[in-house]
PDB file of C-alpha atoms and ligand atoms in Angstrom:
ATOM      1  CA  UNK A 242      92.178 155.321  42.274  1.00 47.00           C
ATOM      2  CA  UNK A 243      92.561 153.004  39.650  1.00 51.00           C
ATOM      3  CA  UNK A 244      89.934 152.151  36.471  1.00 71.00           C
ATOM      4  CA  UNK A 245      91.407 149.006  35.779  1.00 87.00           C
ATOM      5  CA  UNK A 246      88.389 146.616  34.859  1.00 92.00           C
ATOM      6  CA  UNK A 247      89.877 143.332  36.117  1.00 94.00           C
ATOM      7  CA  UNK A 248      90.180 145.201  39.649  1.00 93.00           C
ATOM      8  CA  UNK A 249      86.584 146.674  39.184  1.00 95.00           C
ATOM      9  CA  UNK A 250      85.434 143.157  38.288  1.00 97.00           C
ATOM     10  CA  UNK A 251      87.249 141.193  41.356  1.00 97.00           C
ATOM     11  CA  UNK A 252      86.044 143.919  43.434  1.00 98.00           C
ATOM     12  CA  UNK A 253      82.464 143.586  42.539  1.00 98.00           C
ATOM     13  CA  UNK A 254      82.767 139.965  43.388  1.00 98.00           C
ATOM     14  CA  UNK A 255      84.042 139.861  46.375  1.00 98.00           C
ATOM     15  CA  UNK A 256      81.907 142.904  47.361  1.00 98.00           C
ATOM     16  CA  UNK A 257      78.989 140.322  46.319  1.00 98.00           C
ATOM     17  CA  UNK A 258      80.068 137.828  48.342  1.00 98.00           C
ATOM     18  CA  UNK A 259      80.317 140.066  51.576  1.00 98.00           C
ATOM     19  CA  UNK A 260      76.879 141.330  50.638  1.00 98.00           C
ATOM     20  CA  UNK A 261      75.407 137.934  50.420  1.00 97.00           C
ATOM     21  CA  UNK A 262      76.542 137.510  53.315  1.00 97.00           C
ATOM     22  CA  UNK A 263      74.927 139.914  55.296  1.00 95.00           C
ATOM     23  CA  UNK A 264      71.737 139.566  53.546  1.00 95.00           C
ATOM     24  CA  UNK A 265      71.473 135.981  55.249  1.00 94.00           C
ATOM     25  CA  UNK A 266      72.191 137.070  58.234  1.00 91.00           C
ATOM     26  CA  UNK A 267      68.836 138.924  58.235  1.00 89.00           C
ATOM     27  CA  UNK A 268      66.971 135.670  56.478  1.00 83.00           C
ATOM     28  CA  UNK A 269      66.570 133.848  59.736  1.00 76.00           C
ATOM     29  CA  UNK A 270      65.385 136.517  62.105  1.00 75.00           C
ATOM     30  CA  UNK A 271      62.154 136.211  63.790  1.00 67.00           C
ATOM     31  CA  UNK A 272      61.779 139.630  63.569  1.00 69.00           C
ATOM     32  CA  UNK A 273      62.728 140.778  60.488  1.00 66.00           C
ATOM     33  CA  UNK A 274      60.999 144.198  59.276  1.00 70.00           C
ATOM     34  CA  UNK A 275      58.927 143.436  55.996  1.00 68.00           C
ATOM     35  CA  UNK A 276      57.476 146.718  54.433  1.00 70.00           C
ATOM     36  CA  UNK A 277      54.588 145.872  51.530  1.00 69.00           C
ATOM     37  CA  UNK A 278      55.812 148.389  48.484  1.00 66.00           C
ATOM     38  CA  UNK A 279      52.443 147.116  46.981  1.00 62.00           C
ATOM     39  CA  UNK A 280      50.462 143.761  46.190  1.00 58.00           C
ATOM     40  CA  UNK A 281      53.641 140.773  46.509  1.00 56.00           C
ATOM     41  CA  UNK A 282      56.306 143.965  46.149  1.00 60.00           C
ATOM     42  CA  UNK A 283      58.039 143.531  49.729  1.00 64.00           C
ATOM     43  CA  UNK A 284      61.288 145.716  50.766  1.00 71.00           C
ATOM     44  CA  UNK A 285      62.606 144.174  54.303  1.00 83.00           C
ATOM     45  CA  UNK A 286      65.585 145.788  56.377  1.00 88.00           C
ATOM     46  CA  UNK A 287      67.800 142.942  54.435  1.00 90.00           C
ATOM     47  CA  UNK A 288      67.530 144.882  51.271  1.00 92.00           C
ATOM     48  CA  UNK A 289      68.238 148.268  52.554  1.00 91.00           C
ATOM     49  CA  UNK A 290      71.569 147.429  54.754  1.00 92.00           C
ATOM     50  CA  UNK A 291      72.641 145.316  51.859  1.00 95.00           C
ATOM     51  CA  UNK A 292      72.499 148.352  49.359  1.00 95.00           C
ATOM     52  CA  UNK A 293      73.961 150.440  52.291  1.00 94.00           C
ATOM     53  CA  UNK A 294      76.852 147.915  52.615  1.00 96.00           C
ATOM     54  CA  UNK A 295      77.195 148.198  48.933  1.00 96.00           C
ATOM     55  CA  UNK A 296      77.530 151.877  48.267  1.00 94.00           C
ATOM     56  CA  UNK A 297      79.362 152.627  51.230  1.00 94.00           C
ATOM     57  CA  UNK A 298      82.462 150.237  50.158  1.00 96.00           C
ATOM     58  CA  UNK A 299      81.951 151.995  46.272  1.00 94.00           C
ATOM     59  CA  UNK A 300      82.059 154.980  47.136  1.00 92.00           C
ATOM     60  CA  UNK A 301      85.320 154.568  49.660  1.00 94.00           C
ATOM     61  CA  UNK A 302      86.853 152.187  47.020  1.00 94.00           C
ATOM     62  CA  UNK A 303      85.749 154.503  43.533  1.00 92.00           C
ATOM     63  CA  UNK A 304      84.879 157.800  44.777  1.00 89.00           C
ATOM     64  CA  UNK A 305      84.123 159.249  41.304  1.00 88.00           C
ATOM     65  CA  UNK A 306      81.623 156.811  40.326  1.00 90.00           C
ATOM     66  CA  UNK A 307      77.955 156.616  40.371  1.00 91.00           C
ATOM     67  CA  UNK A 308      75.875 154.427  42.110  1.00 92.00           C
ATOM     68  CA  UNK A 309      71.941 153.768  40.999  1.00 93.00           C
ATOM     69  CA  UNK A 310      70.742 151.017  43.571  1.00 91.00           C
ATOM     70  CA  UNK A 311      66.865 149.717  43.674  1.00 88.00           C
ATOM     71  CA  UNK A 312      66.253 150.756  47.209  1.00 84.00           C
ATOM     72  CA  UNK A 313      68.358 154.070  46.966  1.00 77.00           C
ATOM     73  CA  UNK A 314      68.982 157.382  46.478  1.00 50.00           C
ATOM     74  CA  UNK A 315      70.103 157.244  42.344  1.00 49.00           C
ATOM     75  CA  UNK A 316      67.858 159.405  40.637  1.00 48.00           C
ATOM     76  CA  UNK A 317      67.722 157.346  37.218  1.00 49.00           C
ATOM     77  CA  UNK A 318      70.694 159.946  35.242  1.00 52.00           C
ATOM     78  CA  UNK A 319      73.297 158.032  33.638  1.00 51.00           C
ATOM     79  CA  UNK A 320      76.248 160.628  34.622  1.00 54.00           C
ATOM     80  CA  UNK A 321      78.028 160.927  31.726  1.00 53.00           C
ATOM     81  CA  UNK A 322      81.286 162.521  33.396  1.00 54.00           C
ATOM     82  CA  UNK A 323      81.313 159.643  35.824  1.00 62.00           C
ATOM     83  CA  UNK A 324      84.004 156.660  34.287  1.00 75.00           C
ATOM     84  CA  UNK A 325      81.345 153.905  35.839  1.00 89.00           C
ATOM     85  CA  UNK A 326      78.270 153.596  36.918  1.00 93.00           C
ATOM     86  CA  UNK A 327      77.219 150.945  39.443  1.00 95.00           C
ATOM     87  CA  UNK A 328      73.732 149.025  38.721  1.00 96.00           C
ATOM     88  CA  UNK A 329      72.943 147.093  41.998  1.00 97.00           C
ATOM     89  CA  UNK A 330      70.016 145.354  43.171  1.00 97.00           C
ATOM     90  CA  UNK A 331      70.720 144.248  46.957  1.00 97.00           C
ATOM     91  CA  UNK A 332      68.430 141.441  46.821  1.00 96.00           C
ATOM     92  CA  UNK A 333      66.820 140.212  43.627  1.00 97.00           C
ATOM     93  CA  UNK A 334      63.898 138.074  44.542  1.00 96.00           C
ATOM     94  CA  UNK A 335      62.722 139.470  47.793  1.00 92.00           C
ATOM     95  CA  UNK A 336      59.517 137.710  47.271  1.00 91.00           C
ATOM     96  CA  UNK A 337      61.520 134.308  47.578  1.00 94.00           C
ATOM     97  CA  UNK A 338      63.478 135.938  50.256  1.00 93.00           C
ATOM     98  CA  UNK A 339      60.937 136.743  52.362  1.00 89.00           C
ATOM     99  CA  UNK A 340      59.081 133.185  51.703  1.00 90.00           C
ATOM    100  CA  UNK A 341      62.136 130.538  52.737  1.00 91.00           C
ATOM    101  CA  UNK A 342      63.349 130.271  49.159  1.00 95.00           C
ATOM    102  CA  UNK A 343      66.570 130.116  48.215  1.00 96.00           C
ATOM    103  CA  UNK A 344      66.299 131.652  44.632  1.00 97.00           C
ATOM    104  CA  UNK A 345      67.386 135.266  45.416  1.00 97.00           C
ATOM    105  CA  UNK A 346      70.875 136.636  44.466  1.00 98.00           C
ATOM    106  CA  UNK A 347      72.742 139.790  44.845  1.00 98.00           C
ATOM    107  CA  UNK A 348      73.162 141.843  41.232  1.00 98.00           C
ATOM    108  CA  UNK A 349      76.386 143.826  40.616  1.00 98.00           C
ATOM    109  CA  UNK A 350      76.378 145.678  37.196  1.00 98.00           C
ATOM    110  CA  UNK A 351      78.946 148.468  35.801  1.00 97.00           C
ATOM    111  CA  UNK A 352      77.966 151.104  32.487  1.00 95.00           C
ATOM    112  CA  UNK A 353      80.905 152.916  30.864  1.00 93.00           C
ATOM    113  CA  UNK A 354      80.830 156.623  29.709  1.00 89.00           C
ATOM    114  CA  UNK A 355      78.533 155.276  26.759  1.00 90.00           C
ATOM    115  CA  UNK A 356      75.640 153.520  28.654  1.00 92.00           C
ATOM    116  CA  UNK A 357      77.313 150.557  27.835  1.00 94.00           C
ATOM    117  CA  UNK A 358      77.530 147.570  30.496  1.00 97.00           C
ATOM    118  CA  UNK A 359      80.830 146.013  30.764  1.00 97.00           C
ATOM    119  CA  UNK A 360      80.495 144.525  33.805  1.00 98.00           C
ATOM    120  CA  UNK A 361      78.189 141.528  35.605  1.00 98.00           C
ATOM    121  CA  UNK A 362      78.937 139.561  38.925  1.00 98.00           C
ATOM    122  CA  UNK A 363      75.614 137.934  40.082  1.00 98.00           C
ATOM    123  CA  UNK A 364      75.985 136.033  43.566  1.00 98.00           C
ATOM    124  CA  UNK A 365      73.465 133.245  45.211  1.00 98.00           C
ATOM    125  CA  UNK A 366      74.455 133.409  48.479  1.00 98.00           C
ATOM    126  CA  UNK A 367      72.365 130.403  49.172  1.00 97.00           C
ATOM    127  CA  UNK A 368      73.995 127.851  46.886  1.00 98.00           C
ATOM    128  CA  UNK A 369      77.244 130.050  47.798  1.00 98.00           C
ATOM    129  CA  UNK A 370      77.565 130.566  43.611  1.00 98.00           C
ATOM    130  CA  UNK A 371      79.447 133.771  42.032  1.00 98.00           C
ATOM    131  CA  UNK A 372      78.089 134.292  38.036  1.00 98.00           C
ATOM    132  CA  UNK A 373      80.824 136.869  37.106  1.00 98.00           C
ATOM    133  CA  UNK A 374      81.738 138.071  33.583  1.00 98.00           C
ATOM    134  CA  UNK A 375      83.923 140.991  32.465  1.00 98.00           C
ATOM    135  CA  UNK A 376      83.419 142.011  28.203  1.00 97.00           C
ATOM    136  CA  UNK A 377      86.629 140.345  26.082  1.00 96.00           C
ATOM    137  CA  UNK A 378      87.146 137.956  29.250  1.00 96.00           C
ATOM    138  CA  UNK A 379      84.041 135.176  29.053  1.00 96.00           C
ATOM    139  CA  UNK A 380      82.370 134.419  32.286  1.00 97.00           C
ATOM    140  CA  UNK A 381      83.193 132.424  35.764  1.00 98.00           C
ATOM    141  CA  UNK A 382      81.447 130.801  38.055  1.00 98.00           C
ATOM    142  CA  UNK A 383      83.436 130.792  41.525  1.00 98.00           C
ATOM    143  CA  UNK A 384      86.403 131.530  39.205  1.00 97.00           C
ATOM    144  CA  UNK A 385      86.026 128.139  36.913  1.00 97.00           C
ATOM    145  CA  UNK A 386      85.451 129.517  32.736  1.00 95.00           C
ATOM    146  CA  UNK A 387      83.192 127.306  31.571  1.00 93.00           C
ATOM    147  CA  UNK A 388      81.557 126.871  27.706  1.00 89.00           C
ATOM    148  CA  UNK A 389      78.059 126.729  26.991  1.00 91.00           C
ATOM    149  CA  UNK A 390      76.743 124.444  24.269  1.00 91.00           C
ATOM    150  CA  UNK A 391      74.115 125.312  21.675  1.00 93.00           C
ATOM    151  CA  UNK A 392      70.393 124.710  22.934  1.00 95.00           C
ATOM    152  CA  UNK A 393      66.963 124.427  21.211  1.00 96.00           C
ATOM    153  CA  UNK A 394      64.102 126.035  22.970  1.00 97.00           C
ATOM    154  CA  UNK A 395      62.861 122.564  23.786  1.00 97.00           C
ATOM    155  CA  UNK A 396      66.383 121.513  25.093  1.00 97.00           C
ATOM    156  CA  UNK A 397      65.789 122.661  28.569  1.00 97.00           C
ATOM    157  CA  UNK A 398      63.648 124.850  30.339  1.00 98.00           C
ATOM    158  CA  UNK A 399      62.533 128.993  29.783  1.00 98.00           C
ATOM    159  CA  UNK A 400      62.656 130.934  32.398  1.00 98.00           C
ATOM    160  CA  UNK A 401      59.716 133.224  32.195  1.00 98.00           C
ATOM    161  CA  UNK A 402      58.846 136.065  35.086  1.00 98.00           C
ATOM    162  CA  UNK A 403      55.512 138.034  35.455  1.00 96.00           C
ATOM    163  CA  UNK A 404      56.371 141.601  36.626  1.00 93.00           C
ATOM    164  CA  UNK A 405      53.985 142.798  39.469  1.00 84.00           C
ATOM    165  CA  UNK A 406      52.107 145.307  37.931  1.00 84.00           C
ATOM    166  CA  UNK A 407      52.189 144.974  34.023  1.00 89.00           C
ATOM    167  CA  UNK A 408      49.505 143.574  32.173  1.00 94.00           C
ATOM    168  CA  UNK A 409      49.401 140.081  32.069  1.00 96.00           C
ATOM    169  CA  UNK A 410      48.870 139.130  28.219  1.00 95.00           C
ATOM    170  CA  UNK A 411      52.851 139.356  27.063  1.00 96.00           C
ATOM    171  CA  UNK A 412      53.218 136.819  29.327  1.00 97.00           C
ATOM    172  CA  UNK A 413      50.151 135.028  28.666  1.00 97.00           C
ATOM    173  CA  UNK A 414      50.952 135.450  25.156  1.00 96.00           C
ATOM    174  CA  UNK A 415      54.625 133.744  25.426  1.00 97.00           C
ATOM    175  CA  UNK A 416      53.780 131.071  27.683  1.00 98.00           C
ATOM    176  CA  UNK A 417      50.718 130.196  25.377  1.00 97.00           C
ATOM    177  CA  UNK A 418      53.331 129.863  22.355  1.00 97.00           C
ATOM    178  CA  UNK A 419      55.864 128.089  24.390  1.00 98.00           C
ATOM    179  CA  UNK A 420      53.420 125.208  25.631  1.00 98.00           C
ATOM    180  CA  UNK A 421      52.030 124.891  22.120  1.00 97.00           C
ATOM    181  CA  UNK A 422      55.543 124.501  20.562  1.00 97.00           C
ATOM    182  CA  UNK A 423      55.800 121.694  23.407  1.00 97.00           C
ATOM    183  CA  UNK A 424      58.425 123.450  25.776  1.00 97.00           C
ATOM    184  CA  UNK A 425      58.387 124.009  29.534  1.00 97.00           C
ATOM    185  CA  UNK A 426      58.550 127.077  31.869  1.00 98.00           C
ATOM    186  CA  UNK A 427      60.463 127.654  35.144  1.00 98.00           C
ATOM    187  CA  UNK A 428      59.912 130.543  37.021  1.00 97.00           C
ATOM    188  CA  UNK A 429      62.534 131.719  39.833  1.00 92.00           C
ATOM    189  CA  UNK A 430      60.981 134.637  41.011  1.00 96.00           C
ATOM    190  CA  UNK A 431      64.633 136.500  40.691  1.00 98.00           C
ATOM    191  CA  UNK A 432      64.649 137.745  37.334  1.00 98.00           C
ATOM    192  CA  UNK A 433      68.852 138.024  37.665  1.00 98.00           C
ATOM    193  CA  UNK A 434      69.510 134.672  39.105  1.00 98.00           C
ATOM    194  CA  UNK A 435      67.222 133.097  36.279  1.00 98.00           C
ATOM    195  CA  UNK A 436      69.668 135.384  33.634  1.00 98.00           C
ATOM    196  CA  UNK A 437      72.313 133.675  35.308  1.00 98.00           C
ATOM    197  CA  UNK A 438      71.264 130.583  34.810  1.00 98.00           C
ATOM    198  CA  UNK A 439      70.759 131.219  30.998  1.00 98.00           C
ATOM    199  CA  UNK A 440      74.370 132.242  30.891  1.00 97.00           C
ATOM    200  CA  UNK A 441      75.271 128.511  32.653  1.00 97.00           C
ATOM    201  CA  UNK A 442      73.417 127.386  30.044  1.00 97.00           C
ATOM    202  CA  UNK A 443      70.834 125.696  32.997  1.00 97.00           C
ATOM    203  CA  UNK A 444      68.120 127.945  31.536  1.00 98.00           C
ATOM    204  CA  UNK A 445      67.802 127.556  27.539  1.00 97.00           C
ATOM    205  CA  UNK A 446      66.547 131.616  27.745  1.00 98.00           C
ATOM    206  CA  UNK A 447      64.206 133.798  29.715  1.00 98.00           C
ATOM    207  CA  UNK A 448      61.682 136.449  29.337  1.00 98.00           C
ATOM    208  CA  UNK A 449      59.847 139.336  30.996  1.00 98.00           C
ATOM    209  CA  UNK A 450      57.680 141.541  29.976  1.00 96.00           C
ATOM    210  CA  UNK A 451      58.901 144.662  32.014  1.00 95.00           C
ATOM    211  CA  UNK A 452      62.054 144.898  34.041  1.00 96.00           C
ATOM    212  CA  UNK A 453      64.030 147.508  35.508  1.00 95.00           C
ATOM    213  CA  UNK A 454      68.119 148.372  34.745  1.00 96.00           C
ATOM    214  CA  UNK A 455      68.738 146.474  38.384  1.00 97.00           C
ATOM    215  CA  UNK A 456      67.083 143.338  37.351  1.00 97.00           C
ATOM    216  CA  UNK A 457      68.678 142.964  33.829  1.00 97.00           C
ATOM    217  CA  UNK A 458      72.501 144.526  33.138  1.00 98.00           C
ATOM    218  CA  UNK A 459      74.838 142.054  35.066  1.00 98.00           C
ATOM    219  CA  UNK A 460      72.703 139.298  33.545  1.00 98.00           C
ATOM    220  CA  UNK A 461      73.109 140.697  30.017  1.00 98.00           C
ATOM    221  CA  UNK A 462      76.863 141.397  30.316  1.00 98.00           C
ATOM    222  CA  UNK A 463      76.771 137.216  31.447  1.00 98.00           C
ATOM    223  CA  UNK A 464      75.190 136.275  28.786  1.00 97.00           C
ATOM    224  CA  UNK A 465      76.578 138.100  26.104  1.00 96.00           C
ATOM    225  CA  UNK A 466      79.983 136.667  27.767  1.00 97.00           C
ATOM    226  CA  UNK A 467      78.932 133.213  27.917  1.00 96.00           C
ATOM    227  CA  UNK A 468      78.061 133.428  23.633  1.00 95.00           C
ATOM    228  CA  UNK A 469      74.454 133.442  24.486  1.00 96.00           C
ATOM    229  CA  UNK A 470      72.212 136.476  23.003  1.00 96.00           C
ATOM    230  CA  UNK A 471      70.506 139.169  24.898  1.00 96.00           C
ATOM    231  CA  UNK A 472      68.345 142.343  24.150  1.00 95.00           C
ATOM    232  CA  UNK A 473      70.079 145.062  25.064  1.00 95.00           C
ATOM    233  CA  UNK A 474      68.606 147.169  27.623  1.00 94.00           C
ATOM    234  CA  UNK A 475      70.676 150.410  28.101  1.00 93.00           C
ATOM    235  CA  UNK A 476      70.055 150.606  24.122  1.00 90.00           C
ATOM    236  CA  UNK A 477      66.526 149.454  24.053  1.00 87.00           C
ATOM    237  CA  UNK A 478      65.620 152.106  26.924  1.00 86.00           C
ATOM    238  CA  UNK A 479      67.416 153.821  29.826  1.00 89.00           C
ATOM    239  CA  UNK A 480      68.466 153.688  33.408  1.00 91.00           C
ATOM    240  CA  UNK A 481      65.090 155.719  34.220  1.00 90.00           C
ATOM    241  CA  UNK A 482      62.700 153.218  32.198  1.00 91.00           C
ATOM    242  CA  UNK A 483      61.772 149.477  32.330  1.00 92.00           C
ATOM    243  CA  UNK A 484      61.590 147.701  29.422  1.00 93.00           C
ATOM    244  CA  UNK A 485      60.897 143.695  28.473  1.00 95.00           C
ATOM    245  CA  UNK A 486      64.171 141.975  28.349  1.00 96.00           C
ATOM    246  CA  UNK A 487      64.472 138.446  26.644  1.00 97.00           C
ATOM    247  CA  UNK A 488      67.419 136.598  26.557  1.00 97.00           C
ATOM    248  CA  UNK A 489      68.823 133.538  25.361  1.00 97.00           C
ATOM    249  CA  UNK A 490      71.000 130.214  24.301  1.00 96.00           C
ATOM    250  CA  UNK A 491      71.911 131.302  20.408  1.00 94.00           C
ATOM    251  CA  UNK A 492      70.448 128.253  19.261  1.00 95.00           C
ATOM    252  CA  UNK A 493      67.430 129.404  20.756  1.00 96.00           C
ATOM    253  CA  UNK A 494      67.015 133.073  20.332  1.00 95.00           C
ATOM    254  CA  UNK A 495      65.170 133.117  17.145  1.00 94.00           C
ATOM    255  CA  UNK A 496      62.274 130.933  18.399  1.00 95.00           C
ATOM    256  CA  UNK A 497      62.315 132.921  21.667  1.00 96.00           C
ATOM    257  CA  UNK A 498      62.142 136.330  20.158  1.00 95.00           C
ATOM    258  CA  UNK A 499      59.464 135.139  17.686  1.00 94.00           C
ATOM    259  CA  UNK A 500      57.257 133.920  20.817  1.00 96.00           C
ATOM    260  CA  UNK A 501      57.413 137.437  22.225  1.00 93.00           C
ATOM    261  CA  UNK A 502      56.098 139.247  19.182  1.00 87.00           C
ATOM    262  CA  UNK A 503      54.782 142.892  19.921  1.00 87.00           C
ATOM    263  CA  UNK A 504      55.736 143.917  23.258  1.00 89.00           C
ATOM    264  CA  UNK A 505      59.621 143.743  21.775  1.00 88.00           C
ATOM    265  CA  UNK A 506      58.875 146.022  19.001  1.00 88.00           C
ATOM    266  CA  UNK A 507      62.211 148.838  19.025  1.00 84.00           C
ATOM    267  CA  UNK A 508      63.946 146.538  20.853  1.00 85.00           C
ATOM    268  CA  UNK A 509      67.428 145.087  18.949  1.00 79.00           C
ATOM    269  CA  UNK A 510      66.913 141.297  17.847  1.00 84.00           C
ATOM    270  CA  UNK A 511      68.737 138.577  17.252  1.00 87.00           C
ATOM    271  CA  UNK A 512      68.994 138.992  13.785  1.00 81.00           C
ATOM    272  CA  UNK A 513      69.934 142.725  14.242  1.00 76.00           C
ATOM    273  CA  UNK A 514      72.876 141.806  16.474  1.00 70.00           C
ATOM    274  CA  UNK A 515      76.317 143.100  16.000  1.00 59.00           C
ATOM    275  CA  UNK A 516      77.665 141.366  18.475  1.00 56.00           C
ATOM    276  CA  UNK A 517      78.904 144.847  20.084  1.00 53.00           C
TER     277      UNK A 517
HETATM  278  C1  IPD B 895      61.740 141.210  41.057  1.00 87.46           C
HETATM  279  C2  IPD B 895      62.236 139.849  40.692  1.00 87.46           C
HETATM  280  C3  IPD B 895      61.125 139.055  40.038  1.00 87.46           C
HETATM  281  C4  IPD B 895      60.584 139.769  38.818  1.00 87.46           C
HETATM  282  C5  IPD B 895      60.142 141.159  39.179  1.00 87.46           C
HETATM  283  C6  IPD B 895      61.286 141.933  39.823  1.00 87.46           C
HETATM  284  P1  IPD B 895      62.790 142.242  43.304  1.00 87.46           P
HETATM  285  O1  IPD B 895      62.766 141.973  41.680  1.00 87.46           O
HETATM  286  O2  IPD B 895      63.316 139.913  39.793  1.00 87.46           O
HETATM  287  O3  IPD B 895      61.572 137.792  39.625  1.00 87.46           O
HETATM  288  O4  IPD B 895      59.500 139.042  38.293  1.00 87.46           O
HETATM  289  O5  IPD B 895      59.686 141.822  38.005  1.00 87.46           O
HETATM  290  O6  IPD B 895      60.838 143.219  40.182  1.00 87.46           O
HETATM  291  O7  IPD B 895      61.639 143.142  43.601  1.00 87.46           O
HETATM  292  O8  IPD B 895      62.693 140.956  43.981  1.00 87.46           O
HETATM  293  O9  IPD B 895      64.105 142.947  43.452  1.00 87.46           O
HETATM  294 CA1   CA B 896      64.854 143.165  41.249  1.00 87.46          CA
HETATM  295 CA1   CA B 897      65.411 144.085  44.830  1.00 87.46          CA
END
């Protein structure tokens, strides 16, 4: 069995592709099994025989790793004995899924020994695009490097997500100092594909107030890889816990993280950043 990261990394991506794949096979059914989790918190039949297809070909392919998926059977422990351990979140944006939209992606990340992510492939299976970035080795998308320029906060468009469930004034609070500094918000309803985009540069950053590991590490490893800034989650909290996660252009983190305020307080800023 090899630990190679390159083969990890070109593994997760075509995994992520195949995955995609069978995930829209589901979209179109007439029939398709939607279970309510709780008010707009929807797991369908999609979600669970994507994460099955997912584990099944990591545990033949990497037999010694773990595997925490959102739908699954992880029990939150980062295993420290384990080289890797898989972050996956079948389908990021069921709502979207489950509406007709296409903003929903499949979310592939990888933590070392240390809790540290090393590893992001994101995949849209609708616009057929694979986000993939491997720390030291910059980020793809299908395959093509690319180089983001520096953006202000009013350069583009923040994402910004509401979590189901949280109290609503961090993100009443951000949104209120975004509008007033004049910028604009775009929500996606997939937390991952919207990190994605901020490592494209398409997105000038994005916030949420309370996320889980699933939703945030392959689009922090993106970002970090694409010179863009990031908290950093497995630092700022734990496989177990969900935490806010912000994330951004460099020449917009410092407005972004000021915007925030409170909610991020223990969480490592921009101006604490070692780069590491
Ligand atoms: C959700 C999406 C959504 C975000 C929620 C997440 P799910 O994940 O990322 O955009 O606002 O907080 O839970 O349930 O679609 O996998
Ligand atoms: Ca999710
Ligand atoms: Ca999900």
């Amino acid at each position: 069995m090899s630990i190679d990261p390159v083969e990890r990394q070109l593994f997760a991506e075509e995994l992520s592709v195949e995955a995609g794949l069978l995930a829209l096979s589901y979209r179109d059914q007439d029939d398709l099994e939607v279970r309510s989790k709780g008010v707009l918190d929807w797991v369908t039949e999609a979600d669970l025989a994507t994460e099955r297809l997912i584990r099944n070909r990591i545990a033949t392919t990497f037999p010694d790793d773990q595997i925490l998926g959102e739908e699954g059977l992880g029990d939150g422990q980062h295993i420290r004995s384990a080289y890797s351990t898989w972050v996956v979140d079948p389908i990021d944006g069921t709502t979207c899924f489950v509406s007709g939209l296409p903003s929903w992606c499949v979310s592939i990340a990888c933590i070392d020994v240390r809790g540290h992510p090393y590893l992001g492939v994101i995949r849209d299976p609708v616009g057929k695009e694979t986000f993939s970035a491997l720390q030291g080795h910059g980020i793809t998308i299908n395959g093509h490097n690319i180089s983001v320029p520096s953006k202000g906060i009013t350069d583009g468009l923040v994402g910004v997500g509401h979590p189901r469930n949280a109290p609503n004034q961090p993100t009443l609070t951000f949104l209120q100092g975004l509008l007033s500094l004049g910028g604009l918000f775009y929500n996606s309803g997939s937390a991952a594909l919207a990190l994605a985009y901020v490592a494209a540069g398409r997105l000038v950053g994005f916030y949420e107030s309370d996320l889980r590991a699933w939703d945030a590490l392959a689009g922090e490893v993106l970002i970090r890889e694409s010179g863009g800034w990031s908290t950093r989650f497995m630092r700022d909290g734990s496989l177990a816990t969900s935490k806010p996660v912000l994330a951004a252009n460099r020449g917009s983190a410092s407005a972004m993280w000021d915007l925030a305020g409170d909610v991020l307080e223990g969480c490592s800023s921009p101006a604490q950043d070692d780069g590491q």
